[in-house]
Structure formats: structure tokens, C-alpha cells
Coordinates of C-alpha atoms in Angstrom, one line a residue:
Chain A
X616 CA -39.4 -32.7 -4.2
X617 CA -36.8 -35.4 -4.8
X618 CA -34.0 -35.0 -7.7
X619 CA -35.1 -37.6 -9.7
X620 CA -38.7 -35.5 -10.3
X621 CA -36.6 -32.2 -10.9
X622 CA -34.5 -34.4 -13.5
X623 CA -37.7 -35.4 -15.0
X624 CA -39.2 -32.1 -14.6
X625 CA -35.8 -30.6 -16.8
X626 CA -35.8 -33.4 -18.7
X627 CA -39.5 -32.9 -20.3
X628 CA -38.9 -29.3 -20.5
X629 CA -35.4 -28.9 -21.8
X630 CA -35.2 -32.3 -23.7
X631 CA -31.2 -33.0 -24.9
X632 CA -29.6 -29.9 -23.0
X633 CA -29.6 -32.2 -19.8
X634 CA -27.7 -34.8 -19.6
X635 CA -27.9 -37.1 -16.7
X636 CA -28.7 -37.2 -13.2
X637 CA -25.5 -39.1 -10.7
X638 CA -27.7 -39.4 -7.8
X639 CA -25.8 -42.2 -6.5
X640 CA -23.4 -41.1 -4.2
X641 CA -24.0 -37.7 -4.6
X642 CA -25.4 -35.4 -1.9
X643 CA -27.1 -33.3 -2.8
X644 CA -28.1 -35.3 -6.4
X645 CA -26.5 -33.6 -9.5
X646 CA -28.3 -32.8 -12.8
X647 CA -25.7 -32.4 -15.5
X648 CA -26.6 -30.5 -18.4
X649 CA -24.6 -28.7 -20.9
X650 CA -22.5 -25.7 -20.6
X651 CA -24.6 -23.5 -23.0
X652 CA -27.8 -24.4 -21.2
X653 CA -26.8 -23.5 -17.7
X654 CA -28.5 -20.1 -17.9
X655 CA -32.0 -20.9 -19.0
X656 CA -32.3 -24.0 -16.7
X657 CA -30.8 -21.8 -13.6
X658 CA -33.7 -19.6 -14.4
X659 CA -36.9 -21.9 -14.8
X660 CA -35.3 -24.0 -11.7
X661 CA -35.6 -20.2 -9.6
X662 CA -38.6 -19.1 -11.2
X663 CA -41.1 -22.1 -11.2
X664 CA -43.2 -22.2 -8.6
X665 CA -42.7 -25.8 -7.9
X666 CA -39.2 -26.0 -7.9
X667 CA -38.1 -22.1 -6.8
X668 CA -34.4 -22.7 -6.0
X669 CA -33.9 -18.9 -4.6
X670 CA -30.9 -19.6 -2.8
X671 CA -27.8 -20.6 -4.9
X672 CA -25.3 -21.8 -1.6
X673 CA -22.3 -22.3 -3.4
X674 CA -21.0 -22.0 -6.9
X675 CA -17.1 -23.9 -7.3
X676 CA -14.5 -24.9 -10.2
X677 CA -13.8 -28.4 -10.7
X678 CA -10.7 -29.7 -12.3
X679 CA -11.3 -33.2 -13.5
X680 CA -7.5 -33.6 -15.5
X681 CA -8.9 -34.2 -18.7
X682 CA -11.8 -31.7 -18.5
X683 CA -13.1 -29.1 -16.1
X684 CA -16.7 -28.9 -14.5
X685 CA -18.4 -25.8 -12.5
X686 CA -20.7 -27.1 -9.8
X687 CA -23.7 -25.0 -8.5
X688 CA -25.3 -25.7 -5.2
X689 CA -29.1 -24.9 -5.1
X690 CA -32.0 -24.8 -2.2
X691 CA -35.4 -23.8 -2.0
X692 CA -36.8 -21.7 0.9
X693 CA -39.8 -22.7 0.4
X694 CA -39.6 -25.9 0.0
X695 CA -36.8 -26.9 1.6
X696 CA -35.2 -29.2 -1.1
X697 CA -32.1 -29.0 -2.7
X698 CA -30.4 -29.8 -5.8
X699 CA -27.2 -29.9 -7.8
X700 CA -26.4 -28.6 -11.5
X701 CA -23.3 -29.3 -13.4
X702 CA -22.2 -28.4 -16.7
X703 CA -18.7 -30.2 -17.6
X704 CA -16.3 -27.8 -20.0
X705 CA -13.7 -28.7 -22.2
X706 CA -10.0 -28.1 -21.2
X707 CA -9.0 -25.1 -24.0
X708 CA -10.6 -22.2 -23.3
X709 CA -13.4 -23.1 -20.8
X710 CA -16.4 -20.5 -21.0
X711 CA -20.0 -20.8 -19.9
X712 CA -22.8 -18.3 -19.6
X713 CA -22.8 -16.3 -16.3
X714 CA -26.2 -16.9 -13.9
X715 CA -25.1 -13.5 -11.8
X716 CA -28.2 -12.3 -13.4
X717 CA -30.4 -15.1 -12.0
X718 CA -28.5 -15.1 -8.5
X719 CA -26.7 -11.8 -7.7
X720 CA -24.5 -13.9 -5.1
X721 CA -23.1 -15.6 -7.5
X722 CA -21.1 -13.1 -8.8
X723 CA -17.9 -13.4 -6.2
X724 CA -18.3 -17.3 -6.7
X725 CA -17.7 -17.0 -10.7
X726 CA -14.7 -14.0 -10.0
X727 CA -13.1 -17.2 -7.8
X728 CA -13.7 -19.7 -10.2
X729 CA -12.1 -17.7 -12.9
X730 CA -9.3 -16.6 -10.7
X731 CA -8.3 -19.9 -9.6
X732 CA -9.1 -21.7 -13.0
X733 CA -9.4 -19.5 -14.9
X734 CA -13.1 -20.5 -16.3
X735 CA -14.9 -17.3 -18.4
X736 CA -18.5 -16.9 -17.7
X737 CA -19.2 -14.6 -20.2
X738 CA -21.3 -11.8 -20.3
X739 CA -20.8 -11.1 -16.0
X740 CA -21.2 -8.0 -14.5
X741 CA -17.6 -8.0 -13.3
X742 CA -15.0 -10.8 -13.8
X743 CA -12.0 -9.8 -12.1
X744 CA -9.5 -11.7 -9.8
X745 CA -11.2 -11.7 -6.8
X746 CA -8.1 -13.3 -4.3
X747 CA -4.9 -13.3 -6.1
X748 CA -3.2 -9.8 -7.2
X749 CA -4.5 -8.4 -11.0
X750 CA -1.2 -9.2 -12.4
X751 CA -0.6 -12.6 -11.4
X752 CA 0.3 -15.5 -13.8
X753 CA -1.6 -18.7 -14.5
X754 CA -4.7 -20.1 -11.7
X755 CA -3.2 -22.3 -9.6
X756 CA -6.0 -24.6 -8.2
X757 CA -5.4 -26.3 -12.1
X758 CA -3.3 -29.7 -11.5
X759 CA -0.8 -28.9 -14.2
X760 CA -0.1 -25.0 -12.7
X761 CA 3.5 -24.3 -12.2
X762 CA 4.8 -22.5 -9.2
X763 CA 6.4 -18.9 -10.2
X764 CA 10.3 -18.3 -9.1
X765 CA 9.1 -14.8 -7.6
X766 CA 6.3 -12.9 -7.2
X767 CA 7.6 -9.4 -7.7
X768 CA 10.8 -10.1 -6.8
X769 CA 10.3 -12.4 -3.4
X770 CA 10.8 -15.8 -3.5
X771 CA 7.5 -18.0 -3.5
Chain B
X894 CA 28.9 11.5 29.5
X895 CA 28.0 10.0 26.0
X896 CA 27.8 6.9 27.8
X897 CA 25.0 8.5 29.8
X898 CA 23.4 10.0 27.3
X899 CA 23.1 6.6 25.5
X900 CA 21.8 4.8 28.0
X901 CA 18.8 8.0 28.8
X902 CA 17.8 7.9 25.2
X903 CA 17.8 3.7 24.7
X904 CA 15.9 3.6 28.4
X905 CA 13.4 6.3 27.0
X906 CA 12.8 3.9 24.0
X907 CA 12.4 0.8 25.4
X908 CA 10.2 2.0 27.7
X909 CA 7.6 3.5 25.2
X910 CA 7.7 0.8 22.6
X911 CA 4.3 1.9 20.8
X912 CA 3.7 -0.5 18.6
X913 CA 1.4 -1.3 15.1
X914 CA -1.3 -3.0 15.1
X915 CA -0.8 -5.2 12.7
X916 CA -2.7 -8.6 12.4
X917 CA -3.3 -10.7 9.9
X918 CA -4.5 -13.9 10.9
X919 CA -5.0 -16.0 13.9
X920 CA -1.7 -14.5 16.2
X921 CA -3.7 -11.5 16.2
X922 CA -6.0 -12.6 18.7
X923 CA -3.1 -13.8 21.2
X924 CA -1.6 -10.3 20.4
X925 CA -5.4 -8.5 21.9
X926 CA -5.1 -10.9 24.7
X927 CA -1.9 -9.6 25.4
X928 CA -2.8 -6.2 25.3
X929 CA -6.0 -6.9 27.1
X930 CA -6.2 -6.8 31.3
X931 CA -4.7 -10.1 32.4
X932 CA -1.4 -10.1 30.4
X933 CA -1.1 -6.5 30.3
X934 CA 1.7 -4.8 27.9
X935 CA 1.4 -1.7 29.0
X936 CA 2.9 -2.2 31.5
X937 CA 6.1 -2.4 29.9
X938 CA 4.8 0.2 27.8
X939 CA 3.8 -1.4 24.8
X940 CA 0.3 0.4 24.1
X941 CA -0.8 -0.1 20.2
X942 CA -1.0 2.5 17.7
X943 CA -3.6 2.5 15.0
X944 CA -1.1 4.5 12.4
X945 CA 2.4 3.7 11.4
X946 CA 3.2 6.9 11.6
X947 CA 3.1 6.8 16.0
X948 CA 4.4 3.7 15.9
X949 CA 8.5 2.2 17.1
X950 CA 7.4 -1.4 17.0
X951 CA 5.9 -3.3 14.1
X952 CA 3.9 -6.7 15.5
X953 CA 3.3 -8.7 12.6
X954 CA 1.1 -11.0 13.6
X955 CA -0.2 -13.3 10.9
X956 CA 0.4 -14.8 7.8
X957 CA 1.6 -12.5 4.7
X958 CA 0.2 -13.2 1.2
X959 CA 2.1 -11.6 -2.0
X960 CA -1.1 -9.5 -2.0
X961 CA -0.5 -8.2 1.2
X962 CA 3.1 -7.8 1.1
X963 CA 3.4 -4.6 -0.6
X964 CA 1.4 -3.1 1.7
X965 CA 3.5 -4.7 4.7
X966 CA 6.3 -2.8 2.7
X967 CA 4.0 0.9 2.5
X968 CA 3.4 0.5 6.3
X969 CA 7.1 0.1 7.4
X970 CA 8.4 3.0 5.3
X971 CA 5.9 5.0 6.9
X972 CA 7.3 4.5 10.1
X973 CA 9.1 6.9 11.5
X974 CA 12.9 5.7 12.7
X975 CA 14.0 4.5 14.9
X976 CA 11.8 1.2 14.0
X977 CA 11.9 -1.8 15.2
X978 CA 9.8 -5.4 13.9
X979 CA 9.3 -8.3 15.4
X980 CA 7.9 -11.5 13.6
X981 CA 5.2 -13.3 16.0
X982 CA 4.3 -17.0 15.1
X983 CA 5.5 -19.3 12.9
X984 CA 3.6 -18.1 9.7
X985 CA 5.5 -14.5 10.1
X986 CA 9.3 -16.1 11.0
X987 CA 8.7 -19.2 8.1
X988 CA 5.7 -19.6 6.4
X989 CA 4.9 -22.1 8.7
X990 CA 2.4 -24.1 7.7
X991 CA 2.1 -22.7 3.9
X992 CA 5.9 -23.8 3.7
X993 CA 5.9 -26.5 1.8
X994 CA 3.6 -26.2 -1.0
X995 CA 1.7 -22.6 -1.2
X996 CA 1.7 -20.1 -4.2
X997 CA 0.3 -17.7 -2.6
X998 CA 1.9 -17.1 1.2
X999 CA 5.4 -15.2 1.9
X1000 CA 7.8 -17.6 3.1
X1001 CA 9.2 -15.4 6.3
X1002 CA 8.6 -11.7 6.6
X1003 CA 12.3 -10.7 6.6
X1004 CA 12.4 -11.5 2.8
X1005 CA 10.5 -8.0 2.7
X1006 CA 11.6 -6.2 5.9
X1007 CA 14.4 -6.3 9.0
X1008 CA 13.4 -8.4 11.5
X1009 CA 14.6 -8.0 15.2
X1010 CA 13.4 -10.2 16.9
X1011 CA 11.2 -14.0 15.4
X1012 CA 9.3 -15.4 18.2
X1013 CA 7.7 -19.0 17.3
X1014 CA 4.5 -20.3 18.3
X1015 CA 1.4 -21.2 16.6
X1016 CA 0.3 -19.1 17.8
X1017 CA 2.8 -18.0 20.6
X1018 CA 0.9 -17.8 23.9
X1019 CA 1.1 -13.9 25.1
X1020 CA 4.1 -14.7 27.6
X1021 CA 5.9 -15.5 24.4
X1022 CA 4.8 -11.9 23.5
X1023 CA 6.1 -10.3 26.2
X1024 CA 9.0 -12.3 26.3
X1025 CA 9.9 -11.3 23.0
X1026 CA 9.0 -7.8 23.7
X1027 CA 11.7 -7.9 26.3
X1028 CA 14.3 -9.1 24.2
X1029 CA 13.7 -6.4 21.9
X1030 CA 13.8 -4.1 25.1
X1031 CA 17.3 -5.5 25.7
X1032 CA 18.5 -5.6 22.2
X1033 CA 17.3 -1.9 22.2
X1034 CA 19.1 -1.1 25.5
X1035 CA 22.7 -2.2 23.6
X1036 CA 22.6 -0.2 20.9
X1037 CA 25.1 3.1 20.6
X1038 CA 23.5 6.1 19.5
X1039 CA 26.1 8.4 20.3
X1040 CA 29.3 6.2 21.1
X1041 CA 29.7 5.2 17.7
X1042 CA 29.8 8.5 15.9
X1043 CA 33.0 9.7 18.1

């Protein structure tokens, strides 16, 4: 199926929670739809039998300076399309529902995310730091992090 | 006589340098080549040890996160003396790569432990290895254990 039917498939079915489709450009296309939404369109977009996205391939933070974005990549076994979903987040305290429930992979994807910017997907089954050590300071894949002196007293 | 007994003791060293196997990135594969048939170290007798605790030698071979170097740290102490380390590649002697602008990599692996002997490389081909191995062997071969007690 091509993204601008799944747009107007989420569009007629989800009405003002999605926002727009950049298809221009984009491989694969991106429906972006709002943070709080993110859960009940991942879950029609796995469970309909039309679209049945089963295989979420990647799940990654976005830092766009003045806002952040998490991006997930979907595919269909079935029917061997694809599609992209975005939900943009403000800069204070970014938070959006968790899909671990919807997609079990994406669990380590999210504890990434959060490590690295710190984004909260609330209600996951585990949100830890996932590549940096527990106690670190700050997630540095933001633009304005700010390198530590030391880490535990070597030099960094 | 303690001259002797110096040079027995440093020759029995050198010549069973057992050493940890200790990689951590991409320099660990030119250390198994090493090891393996056609560069041979046992032949100097450089065999690796799974534990730190039957090893002289520690080979780190790779790049060292923060994460990772507290357990570098936890390995070395368990190490029975006399122990020796030697820094293969350029990630283990600088940071290499991850010099200039990395949060996360240890810039050189004597900011937590004593190195001996840095061999560079990226990765260092196994004759670098040995090379370095032998260097060791020599530095090794100076040292006084007895002489400088007297």
C-alpha cells in the first residue's frame, strides 16, 4: 500500500491526532501525528489487517534545536510496505507514551532514546540507561550537552 | 651470585608471559591472529589465560569506555604481581580516534593503569604484537629483583 493511502487510512480514522504526511524526500514517507496519539495509531497500524506493520525496524531520538522528534520505522511482512510515524515533542520535559507493549523490540530502542536524550516514554516496562553508566550526567546526543571534566575521577 | 639469580628468575618470566585476554574492539581480532598458527606467540611463550588471576601480561586490546573502565581497574588488581600491561593500538595508547570529541571513550589506558609498553597501529598488524611482546621481554630481562634490595 502506498503512504499516502495509510495517511488517508489514519486520517479518516484518527481525524486531528495526525498531522501531516512529508512524503517528499522522505524514504520511507513519514506520518506525523501527535505525541499523545502515538500508542493507539501504533496499534491499529499493527493490528489491521490491511495495514499489519508487525515489524517495528528501528525506533530513534531526534534533536531538531528548538524541538525534539522520536521517529519509528515500520514494515509489513505481509505485505511488504513500509511506513514512517513521527510525533514531534516539545523541548522541556519531553514524554510520550511507550509502544513496548505493541512491539516488545522496542523496548531497548526507547531505553536508548532516553539515555541519549533523555525522552520519557511513560508507562515502559523498563526505562533504564541502556549504554552509558546509571550515574551519569546529562544525554549527550542533545546539541547543547556539555562535556563533564571527569567521569569518576579520569579525565574525559 | 645475585646477579645470577636475577637473570634465572627475569629469563623464567619472560619466557612464560601468560597473558589476559582482553579485547575490546577491533585489535582483538589481530591479537587471535597472533595467537593463531601462522604468527604463532607461543612460541615465545605468550599463551592466553581466560582469568586474571594466571595471568603476567595484560593485552588490552580495544577501546575503553568510562563503563568499562572500572572493570579494566577490577581485572588488574586481580592480577597476581609481578604484572605487566601493554596498550595495543591507538585507541588503548590515545583514544585514537574518539580523541577529539567523545564523552564517552578513555583517552589512553594509563590514566587508569601502568602501562609498559604502547604499541600503535590501527590496528597494529600481529608483528607489531610480537614486536612489542619482545620489548616487554627485554624491559623484563633489566629489571633487578635481588640486586636492588642489597
Amino acid at each position: 500500500m502506498e503512504a499516502q493511502a495509510i495517511f488517508d487510512i489514519l486520517k479518516g480514522k484518527f481525524g486531528d491526532a495526525v498531522v501531516e504526511l512529508q512524503g517528499e524526500g522522505y524514504s520511507p514517507a513519514f506520518v506525523v501525528v501527535a505525541a499523545a496519539a502515538v500508542k493507539e495509531v501504533s496499534r491499529f497500524l499493527k493490528e489491521d489487517p490491511n495495514l499489519s506493520f508487525d515489524v517495528l525496524m528501528c525506533l530513534s531520538g531526534v534533536d531538531y534545536k528548538e524541538k525534539f522528534a522520536v521517529a519509528y520505522h515500520l514494515h509489513s511482512l505481509k505485505h511488504r510496505h513500509a511506513i514512517g510515524l513521527k510525533a514531534m515533542l516539545p523541548r522541556e520535559n519531553p514524554s510520550l507514551p511507550t509502544v513496548d507493549d505493541v512491539w516488545p523490540a522496542a523496548n531497548f530502542n526507547e531505553r536508548e532514546a532516553f539515555d541519549l536524550f533523555g525522552i520519557v516514554f511513560e508507562g515502559s516496562k523498563d526505562l533504564r540507561r541502556i549504554l552509558l553508566p546509571p550515574d551519569w550526567e546529562g544525554h549527550p546526543l542533545r546539541k547543547d550537552y556539555k562535556y563533564p571534566d571527569f567521569y569518576h575521577g579520569i579525565k574525559v | 651470585m645475585v646477579g645470577n639469580a636475577d637473570l634465572f628468575v627475569n629469563w623464567a618470566r619472560k619466557s612464560s608471559l601468560w597473558y589476559l585476554l582482553f579485547a575490546t574492539a577491533c585489535c582483538g581480532i589481530e591479537l587471535m591472529q597472533a595467537g593463531a598458527s601462522r604468527y604463532d606467540m607461543d612460541r615465545f611463550g605468550a599463551v592466553f589465560r581466560a582469568t586474571p588471576r594466571q595471568a603476567d601480561l595484560m593485552l588490552v586490546a580495544g577501546t575503553i569506555t568510562h563503563k568499562m573502565a572500572e572493570r579494566v581497574k577490577r581485572l588488574y588488581d586481580q592480577m597476581p604481581e609481578p604484572k605487566y600491561v601493554i596498550a595495543m593500538g591507538s585507541c588503548a595508547n590515545t583514544g585514537g580516534p574518539f580523541y577529539k570529541d567523545s564523552y564517552c571513550v578513555v583517552k589512553g589506558v594509563d590514566l587508569i593503569i601502568p602501562v609498559d609498553v604502547f604499541i600503535p597501529g590501527c590496528p597494529p598488524r600481529p608483528e607489531a604484537l610480537i614486536d612489542g611482546i619482545m620489548k616487554l621481554q627485554k624491559i623484563i630481562m633489566r629489571r633487578k629483583n635481588y640486586g636492588a634490595k642489597a
